[in-house]
Coordinates of C-alpha atoms in Angstrom, one line a residue:
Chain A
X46 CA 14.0 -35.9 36.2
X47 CA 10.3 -35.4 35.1
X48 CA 9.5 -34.7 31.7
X49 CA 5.9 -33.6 30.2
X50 CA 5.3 -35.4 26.9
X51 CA 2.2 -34.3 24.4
X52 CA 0.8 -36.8 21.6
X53 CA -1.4 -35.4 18.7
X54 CA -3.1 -36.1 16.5
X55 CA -4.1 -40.1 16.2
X56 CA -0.8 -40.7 18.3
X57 CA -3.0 -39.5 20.7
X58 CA -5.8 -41.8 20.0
X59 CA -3.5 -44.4 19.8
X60 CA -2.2 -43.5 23.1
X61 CA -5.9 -43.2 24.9
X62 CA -4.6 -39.7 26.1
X63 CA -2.8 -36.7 25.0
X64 CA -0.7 -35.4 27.7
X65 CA 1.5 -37.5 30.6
X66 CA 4.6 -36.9 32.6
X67 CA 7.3 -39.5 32.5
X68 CA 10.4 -40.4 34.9
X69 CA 13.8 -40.4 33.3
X70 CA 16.8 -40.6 34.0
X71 CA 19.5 -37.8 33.8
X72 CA 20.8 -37.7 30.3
X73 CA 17.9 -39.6 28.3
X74 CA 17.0 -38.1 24.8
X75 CA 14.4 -38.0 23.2
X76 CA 14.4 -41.0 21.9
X77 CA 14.3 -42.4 25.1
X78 CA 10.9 -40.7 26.1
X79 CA 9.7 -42.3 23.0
X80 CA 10.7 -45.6 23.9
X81 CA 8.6 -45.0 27.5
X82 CA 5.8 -43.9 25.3
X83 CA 5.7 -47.0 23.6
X84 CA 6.7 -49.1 26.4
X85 CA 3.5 -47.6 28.2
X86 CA 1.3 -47.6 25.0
X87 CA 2.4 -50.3 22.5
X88 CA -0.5 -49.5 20.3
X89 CA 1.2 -46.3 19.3
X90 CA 4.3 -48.1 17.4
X91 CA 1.9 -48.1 14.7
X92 CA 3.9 -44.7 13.8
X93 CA 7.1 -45.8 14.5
X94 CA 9.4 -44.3 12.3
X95 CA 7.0 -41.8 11.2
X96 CA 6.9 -39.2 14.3
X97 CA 8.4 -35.9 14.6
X98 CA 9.7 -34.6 18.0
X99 CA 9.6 -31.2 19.4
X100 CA 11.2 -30.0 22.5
X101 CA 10.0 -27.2 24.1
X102 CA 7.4 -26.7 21.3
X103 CA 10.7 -26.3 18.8
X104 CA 11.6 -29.1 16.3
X105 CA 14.4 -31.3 17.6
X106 CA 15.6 -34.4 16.8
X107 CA 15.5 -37.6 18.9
X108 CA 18.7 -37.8 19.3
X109 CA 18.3 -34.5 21.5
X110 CA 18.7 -34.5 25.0
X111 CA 16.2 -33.7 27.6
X112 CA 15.8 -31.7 30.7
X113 CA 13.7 -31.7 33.5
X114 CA 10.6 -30.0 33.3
X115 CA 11.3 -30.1 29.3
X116 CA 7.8 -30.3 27.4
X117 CA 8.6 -33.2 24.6
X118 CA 6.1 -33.6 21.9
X119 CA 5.9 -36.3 19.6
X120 CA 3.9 -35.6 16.1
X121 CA 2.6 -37.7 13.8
X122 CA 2.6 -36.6 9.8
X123 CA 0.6 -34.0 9.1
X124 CA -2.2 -33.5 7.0
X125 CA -1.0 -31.3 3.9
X126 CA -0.7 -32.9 0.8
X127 CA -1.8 -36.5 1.7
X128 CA -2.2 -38.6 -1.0
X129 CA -5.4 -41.2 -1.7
X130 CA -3.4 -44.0 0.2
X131 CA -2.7 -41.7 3.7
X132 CA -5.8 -42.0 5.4
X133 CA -6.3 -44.1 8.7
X134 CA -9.9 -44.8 8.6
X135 CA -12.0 -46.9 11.5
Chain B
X50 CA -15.2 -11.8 15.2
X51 CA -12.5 -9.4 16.0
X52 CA -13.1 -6.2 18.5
X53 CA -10.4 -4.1 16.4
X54 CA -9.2 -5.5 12.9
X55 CA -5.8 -3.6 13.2
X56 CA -4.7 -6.0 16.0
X57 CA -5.3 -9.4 14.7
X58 CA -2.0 -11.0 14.5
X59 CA -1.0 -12.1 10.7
X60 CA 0.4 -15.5 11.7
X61 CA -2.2 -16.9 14.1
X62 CA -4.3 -20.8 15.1
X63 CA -7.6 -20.4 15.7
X64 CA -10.4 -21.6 17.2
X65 CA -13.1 -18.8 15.6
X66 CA -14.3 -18.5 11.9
X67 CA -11.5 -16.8 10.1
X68 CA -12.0 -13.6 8.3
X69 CA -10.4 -13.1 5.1
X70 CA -10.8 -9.5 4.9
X71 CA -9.4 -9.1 8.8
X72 CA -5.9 -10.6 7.9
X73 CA -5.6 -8.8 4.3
X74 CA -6.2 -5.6 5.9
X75 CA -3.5 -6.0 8.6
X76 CA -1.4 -7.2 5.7
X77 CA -2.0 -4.4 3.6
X78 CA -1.1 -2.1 6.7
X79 CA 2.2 -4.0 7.0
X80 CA 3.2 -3.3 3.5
X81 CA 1.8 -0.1 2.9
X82 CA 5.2 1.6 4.1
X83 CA 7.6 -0.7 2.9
X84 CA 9.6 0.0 -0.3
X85 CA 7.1 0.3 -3.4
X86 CA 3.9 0.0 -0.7
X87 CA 1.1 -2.5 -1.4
X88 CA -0.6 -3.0 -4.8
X89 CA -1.5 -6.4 -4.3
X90 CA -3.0 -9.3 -2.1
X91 CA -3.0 -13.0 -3.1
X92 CA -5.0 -15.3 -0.7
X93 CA -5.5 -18.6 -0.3
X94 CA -8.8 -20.2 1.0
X95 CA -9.2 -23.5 2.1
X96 CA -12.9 -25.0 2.6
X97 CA -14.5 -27.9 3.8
X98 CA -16.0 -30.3 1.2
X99 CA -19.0 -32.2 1.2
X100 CA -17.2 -35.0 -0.2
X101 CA -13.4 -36.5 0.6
X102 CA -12.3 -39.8 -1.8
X103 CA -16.4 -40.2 -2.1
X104 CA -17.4 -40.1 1.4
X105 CA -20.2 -37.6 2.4
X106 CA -18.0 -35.8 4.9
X107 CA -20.3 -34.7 8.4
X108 CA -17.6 -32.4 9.8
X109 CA -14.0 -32.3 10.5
X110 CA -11.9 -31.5 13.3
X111 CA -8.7 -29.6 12.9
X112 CA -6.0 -30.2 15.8
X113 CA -3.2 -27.8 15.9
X114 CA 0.1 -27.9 18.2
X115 CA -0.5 -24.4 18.1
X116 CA 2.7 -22.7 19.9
X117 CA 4.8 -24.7 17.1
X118 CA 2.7 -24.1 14.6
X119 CA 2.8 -20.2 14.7
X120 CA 6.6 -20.6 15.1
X121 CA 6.7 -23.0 11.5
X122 CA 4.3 -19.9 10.2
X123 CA 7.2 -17.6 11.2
X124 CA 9.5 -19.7 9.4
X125 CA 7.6 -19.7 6.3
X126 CA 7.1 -16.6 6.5
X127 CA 11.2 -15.4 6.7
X128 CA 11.6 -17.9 3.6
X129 CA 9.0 -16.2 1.7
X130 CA 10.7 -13.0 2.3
X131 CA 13.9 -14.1 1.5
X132 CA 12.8 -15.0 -1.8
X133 CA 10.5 -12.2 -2.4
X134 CA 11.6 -9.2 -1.1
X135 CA 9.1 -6.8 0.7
X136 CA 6.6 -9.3 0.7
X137 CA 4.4 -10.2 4.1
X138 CA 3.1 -12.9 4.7
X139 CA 0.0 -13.9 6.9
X140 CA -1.7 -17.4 7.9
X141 CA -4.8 -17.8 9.6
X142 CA -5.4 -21.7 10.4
X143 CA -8.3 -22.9 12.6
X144 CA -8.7 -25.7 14.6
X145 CA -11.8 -27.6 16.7
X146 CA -15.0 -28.6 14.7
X147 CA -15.4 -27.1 11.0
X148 CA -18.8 -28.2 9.0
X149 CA -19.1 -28.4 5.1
X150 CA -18.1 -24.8 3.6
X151 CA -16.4 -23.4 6.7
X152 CA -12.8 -22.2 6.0
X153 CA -10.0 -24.2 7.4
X154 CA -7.1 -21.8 6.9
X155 CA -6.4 -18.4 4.8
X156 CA -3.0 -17.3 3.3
X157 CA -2.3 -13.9 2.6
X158 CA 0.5 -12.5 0.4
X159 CA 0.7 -8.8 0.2
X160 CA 3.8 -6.8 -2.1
X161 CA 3.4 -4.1 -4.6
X162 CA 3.0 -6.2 -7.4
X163 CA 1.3 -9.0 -7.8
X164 CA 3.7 -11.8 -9.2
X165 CA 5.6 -11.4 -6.0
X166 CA 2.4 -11.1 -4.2
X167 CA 0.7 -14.5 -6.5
X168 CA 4.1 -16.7 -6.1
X169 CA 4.6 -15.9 -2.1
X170 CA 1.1 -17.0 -1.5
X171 CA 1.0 -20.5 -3.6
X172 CA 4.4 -20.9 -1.7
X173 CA 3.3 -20.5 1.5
X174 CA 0.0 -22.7 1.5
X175 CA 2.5 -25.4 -0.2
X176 CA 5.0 -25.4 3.0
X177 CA 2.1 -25.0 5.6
X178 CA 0.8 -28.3 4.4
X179 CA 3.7 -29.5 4.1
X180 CA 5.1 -28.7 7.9
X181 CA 2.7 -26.9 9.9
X182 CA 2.1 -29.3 12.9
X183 CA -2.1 -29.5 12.2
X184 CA -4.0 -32.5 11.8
X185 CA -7.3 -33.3 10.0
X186 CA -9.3 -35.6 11.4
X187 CA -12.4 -36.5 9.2
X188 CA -15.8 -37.9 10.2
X189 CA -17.9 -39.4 7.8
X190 CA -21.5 -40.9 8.1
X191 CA -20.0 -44.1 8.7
X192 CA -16.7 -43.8 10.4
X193 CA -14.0 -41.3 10.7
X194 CA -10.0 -40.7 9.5
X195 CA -7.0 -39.1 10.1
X196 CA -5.2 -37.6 7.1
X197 CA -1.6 -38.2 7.3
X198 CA 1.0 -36.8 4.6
X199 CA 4.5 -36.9 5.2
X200 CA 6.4 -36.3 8.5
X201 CA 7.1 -32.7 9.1
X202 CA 10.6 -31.3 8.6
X203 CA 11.1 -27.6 8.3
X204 CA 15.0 -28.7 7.4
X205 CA 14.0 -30.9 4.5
X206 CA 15.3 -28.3 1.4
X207 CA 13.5 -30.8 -1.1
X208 CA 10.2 -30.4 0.0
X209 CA 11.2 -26.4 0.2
X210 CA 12.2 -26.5 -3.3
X211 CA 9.6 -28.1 -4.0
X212 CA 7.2 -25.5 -2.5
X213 CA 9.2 -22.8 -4.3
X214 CA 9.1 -25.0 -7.9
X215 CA 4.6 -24.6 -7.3
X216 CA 5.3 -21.1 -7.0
X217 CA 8.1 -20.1 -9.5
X218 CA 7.7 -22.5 -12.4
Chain C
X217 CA -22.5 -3.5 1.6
X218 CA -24.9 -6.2 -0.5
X219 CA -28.0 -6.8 1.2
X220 CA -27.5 -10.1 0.6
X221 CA -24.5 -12.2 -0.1
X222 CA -26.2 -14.8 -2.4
X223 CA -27.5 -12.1 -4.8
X224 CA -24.0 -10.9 -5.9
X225 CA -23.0 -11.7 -9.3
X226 CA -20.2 -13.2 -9.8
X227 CA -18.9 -10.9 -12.4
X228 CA -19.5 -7.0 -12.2
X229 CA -18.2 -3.6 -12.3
X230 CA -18.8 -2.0 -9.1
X231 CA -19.3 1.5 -8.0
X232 CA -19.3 0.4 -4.1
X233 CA -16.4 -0.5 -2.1
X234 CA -15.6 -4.2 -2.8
X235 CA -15.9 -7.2 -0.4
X236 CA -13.9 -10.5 -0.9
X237 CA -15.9 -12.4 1.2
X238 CA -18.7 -11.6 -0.7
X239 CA -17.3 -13.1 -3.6
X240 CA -15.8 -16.2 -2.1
X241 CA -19.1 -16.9 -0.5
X242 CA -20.9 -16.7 -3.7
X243 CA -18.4 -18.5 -5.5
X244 CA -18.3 -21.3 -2.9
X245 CA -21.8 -21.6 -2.8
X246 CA -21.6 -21.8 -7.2
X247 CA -19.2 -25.1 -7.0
X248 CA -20.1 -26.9 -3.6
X249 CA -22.6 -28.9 -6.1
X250 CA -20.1 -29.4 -8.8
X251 CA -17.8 -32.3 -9.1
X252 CA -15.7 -32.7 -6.2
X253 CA -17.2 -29.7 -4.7
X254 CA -15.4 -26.9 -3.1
X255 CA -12.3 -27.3 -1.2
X256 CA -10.2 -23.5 -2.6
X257 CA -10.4 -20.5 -3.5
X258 CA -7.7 -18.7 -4.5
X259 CA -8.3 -14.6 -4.8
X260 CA -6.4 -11.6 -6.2
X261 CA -7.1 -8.6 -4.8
X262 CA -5.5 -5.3 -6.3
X263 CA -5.0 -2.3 -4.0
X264 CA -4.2 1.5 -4.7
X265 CA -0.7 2.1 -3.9
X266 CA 0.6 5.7 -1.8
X267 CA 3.5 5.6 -5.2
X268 CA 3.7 5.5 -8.6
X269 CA 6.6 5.6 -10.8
X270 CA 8.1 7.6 -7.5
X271 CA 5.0 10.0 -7.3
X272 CA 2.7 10.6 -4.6
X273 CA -0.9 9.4 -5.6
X274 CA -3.4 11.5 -4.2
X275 CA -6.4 9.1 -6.0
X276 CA -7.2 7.1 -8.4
X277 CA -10.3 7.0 -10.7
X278 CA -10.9 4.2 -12.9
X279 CA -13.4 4.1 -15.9
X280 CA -15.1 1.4 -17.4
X281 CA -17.3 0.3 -20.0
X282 CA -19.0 -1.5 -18.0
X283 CA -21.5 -4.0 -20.4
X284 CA -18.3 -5.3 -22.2
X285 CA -16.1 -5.3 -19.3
X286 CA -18.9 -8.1 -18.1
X287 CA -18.9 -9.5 -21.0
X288 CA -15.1 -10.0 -21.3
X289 CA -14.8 -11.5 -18.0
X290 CA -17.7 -14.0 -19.0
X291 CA -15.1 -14.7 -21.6
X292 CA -12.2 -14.9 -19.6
X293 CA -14.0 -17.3 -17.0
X294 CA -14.9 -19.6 -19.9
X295 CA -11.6 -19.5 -21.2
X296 CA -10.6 -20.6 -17.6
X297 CA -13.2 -23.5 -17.4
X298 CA -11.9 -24.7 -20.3
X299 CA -8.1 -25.0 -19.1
X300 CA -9.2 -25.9 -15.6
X301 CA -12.2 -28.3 -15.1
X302 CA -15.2 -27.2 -12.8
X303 CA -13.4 -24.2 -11.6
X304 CA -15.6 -21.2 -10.9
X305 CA -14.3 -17.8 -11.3
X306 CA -15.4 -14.1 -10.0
X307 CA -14.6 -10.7 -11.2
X308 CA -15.6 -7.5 -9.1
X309 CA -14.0 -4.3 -10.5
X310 CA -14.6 -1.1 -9.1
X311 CA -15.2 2.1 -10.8
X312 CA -15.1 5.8 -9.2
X313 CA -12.8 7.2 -7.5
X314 CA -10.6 4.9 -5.4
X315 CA -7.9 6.5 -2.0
X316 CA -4.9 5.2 -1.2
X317 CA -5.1 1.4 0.2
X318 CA -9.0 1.0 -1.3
X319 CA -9.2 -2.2 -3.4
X320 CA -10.0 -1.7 -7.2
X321 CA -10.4 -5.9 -8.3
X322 CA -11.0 -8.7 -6.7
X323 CA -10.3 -11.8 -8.7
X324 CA -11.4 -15.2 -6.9
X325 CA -11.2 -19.0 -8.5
X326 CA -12.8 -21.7 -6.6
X327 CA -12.2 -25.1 -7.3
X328 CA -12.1 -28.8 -5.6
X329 CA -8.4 -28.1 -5.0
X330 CA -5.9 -25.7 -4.7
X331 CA -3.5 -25.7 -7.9
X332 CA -6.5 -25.4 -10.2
X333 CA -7.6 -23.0 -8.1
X334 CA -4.5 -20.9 -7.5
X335 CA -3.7 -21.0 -11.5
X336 CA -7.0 -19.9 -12.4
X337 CA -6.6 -16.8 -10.4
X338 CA -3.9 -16.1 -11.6
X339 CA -4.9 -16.6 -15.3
X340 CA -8.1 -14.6 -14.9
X341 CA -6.1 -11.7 -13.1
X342 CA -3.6 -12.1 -16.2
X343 CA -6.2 -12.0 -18.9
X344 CA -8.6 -9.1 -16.9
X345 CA -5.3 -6.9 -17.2
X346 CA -4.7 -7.9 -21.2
X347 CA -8.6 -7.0 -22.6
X348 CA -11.0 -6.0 -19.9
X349 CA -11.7 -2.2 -21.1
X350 CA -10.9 -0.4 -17.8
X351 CA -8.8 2.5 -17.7
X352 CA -6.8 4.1 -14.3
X353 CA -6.6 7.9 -14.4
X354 CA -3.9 8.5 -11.9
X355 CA -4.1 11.8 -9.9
X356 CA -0.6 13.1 -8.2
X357 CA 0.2 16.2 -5.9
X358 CA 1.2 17.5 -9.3
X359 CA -0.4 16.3 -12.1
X360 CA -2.3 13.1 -13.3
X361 CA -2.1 10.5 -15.7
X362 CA -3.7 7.7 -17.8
X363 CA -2.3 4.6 -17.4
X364 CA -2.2 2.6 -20.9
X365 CA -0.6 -0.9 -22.1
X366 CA -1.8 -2.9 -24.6
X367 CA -5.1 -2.7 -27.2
X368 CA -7.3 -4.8 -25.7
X369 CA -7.8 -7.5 -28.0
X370 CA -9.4 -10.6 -27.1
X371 CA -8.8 -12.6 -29.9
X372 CA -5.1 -12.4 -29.3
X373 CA -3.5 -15.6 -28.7
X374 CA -0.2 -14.6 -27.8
X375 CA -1.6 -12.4 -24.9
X376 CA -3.7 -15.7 -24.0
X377 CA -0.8 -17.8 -24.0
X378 CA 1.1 -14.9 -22.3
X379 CA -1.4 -15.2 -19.4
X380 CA -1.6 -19.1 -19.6
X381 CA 2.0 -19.5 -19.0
X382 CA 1.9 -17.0 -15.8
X383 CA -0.7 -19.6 -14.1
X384 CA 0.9 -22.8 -15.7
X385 CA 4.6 -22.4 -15.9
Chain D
X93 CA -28.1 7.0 -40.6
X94 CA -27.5 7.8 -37.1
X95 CA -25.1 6.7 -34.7
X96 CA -24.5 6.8 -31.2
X97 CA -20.6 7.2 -30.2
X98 CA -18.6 6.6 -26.9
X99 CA -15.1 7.6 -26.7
X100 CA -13.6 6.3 -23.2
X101 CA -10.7 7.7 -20.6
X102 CA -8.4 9.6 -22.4
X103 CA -9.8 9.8 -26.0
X104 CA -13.0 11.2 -24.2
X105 CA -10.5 13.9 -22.4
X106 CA -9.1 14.8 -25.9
X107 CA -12.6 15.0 -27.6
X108 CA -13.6 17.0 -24.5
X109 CA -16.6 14.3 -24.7
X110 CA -17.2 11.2 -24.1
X111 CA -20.5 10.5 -26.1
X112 CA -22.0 12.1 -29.0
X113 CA -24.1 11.2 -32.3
X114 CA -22.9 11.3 -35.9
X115 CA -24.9 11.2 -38.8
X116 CA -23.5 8.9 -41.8
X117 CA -24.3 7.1 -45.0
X118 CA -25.7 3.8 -45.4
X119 CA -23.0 1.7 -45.8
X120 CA -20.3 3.0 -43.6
X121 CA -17.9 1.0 -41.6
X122 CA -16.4 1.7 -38.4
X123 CA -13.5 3.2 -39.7
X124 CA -15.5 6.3 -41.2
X125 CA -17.1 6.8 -37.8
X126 CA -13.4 7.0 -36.5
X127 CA -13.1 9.6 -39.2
X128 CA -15.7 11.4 -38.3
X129 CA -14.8 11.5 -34.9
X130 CA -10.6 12.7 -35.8
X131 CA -12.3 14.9 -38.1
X132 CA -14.8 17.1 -35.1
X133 CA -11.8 16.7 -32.7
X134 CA -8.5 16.4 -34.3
X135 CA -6.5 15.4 -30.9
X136 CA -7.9 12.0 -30.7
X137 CA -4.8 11.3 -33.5
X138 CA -2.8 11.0 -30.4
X139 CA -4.7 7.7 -30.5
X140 CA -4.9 6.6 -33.7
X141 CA -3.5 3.2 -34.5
X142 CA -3.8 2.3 -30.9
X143 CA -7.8 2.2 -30.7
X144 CA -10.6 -0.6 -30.3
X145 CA -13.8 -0.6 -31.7
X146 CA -17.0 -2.2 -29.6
X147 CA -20.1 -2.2 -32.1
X148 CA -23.5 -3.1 -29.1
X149 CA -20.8 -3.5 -26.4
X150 CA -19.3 -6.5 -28.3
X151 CA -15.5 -5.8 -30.0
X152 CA -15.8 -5.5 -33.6
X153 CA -13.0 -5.0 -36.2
X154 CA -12.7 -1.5 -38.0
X155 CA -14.0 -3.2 -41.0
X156 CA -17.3 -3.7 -39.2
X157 CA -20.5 -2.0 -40.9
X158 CA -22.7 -0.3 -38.7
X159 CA -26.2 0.5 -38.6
X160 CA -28.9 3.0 -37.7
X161 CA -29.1 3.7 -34.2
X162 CA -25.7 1.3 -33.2
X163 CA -23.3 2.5 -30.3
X164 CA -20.2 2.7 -31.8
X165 CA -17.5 2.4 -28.8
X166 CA -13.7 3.7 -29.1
X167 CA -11.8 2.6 -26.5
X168 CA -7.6 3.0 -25.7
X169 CA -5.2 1.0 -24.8
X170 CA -6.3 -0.3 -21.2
X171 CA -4.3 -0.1 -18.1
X172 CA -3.7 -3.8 -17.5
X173 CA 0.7 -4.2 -17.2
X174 CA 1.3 -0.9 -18.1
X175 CA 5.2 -0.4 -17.9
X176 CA 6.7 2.8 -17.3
X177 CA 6.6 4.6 -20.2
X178 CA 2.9 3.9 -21.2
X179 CA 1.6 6.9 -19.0
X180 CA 0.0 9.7 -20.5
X181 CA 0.7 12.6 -18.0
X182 CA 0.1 16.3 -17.6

């Protein structure tokens, strides 16, 4: 089963692009897209821990399970109310 | 910037300059026949700065995953209503390159008095930072960031009540 | 409706339709160069309503005296510096007779960041409600009213700390 | 001495007039150009007791003195969070 996955955001960055297609097998979550995402592009573990997932452009959790065709986004924090310390500068 | 200022849509992402008085009137047309009507508009305005933590700011770009993002609007939206009955609710947010003094987002609160209509607003620019799947991406003269908050939960009730405490203290 | 958006003063009594973009942009351009420079601006805008008190409203007119009405929101805008550093805050009231939906006041505070922004607007809307001398004549199918409160009084500290609480609570 | 006197929104509708001049002594406060005013148009007492003074468009106290050629203002209650028994209807 084929699965579209989106990064944003500096996950994107991280990633070098901001949309691919993965191969999974029947029954794999979302954490498992995430673990092909990182498996593909370790640089993007840098937000381990701290990425939302939405399937289907709808919150879900990683523990979700995926479809074929599904669109699975990953998200890193977002912007609102960062603090002095939240910026990732070059 | 809009062809006909009755059809803008009051939860929207987008890529054009935003115009404040374009979402208050469609608000104001929303509440006009609701219960008491519409007495009152709070907005919410938020601008580019020159400056961000003492860097001289060049531009910033706004990235939105924008098919979510109106849905978190919506969400926001049925929470303010619950909370403050007959209110509606609009959010404008734009994304793509914004220079110094070009507005990033506009909330809009309309009800038929204006504590409701005060309150609904600070809450909803307190949850769209809080969840609304936009980024900021800042470029300075000498480098660039992205500003990252906390990790976006719609179900997490203590950033809602924290949202609600701004508004209702 | 101004010929130019920079001339507008921040703080008037209008006999023209109002414009809160007018306001903001005037109000932006006033505190881009101050501190942290402008990153809000929270407005209050206050709309005829089709009811009141049950009755149809056919119009409003309101009446002002006009110098001290100026010179009250100078006040009110210094009392609002005062409580919130660097903020800048704008006051357009109309005068004349106002249709349903037609915006009598808009309120705007513009500061480096939102909460002293948002409570600034709401103080100033407080505080321009307490002791600005305007008065709404309200005009029914049937009838017509004045619409009075309080005595404007702007040494009053109770009505002060009345409107600090609303925007500090 | 001669004054200048503004009577606004519904003390103007009472007086039937909303400006007019009195002539006074030397010496006399705002609360005797109030007087004068009840005393040419006795409905204003609707108001009395709930009236502000403006000297030169600046508040003054009823104790204020005025001078030749001031504008004496009297001004109502205003509108601002009027509840529902603060309207003066026909």
């Amino acid at each position: 089963m084929r699965v579209t996955v989106q990064l944003f955001a500096r996950l994107g960055d991280l990633a070098g692009r901001r949309e691919e297609t993965y191969d999974l097998a029947p029954g794999a979550r979302a954490a498992d897209v995430w673990q092909a995402v990182v498996t593909a592009h370790p640089d993007v573990r840098a937000l381990a821990g701290a990425v939302s997932c939405a399937i289907n452009a709808d919150f879900a959790p990683l523990t979700a399970e995926v479809h074929d065709d599904d669109e699975v986004a990953f998200l890193p924090p977002v912007s609102g109310g960062a603090g002095q310390d939240d910026r990732h500068q070059r | 910037m809009y062809t006909d200022r009755m059809i803008v849509e009051p939860l929207a992402v987008l890529r054009q300059p935003l115009s404040v008085e374009t979402l208050v009137a469609r608000l104001e047309a929303d509440t006009r026949g609701a219960g008491e009507g519409c007495g009152a508009v709070a907005t919410f305005i938020g601008i580019v700065r020159a400056t961000s933590q003492g860097r001289q700011v060049r531009h910033l770009e706004y990235e939105a995953f924008a098919p979510l993002a109106v849905k978190v609007f919506q969400g926001i939206a049925d929470e303010a209503r619950r909370e403050w009955h007959d209110v509606h609710v609009g959010v404008h947010h734009r994304v793509g390159r914004l220079m110094v003094g070009e507005t990033s987002v506009v909330v809009a609160a309309a009800a038929a008095h204006r504590d409701a209509a005060c309150r609904a607003c600070r809450y909803t620019i307190e949850r769209v930072k809080q969840i609304a799947p936009i980024w900021k991406h800042e470029y300075f003269e000498d480098g660039d960031a992205w500003v990252e908050g906390a990790v976006a939960d719609p179900a997490d009730d203590r950033a809602r009540l924290a949202a609600r405490a701004c508004a209702c203290a």
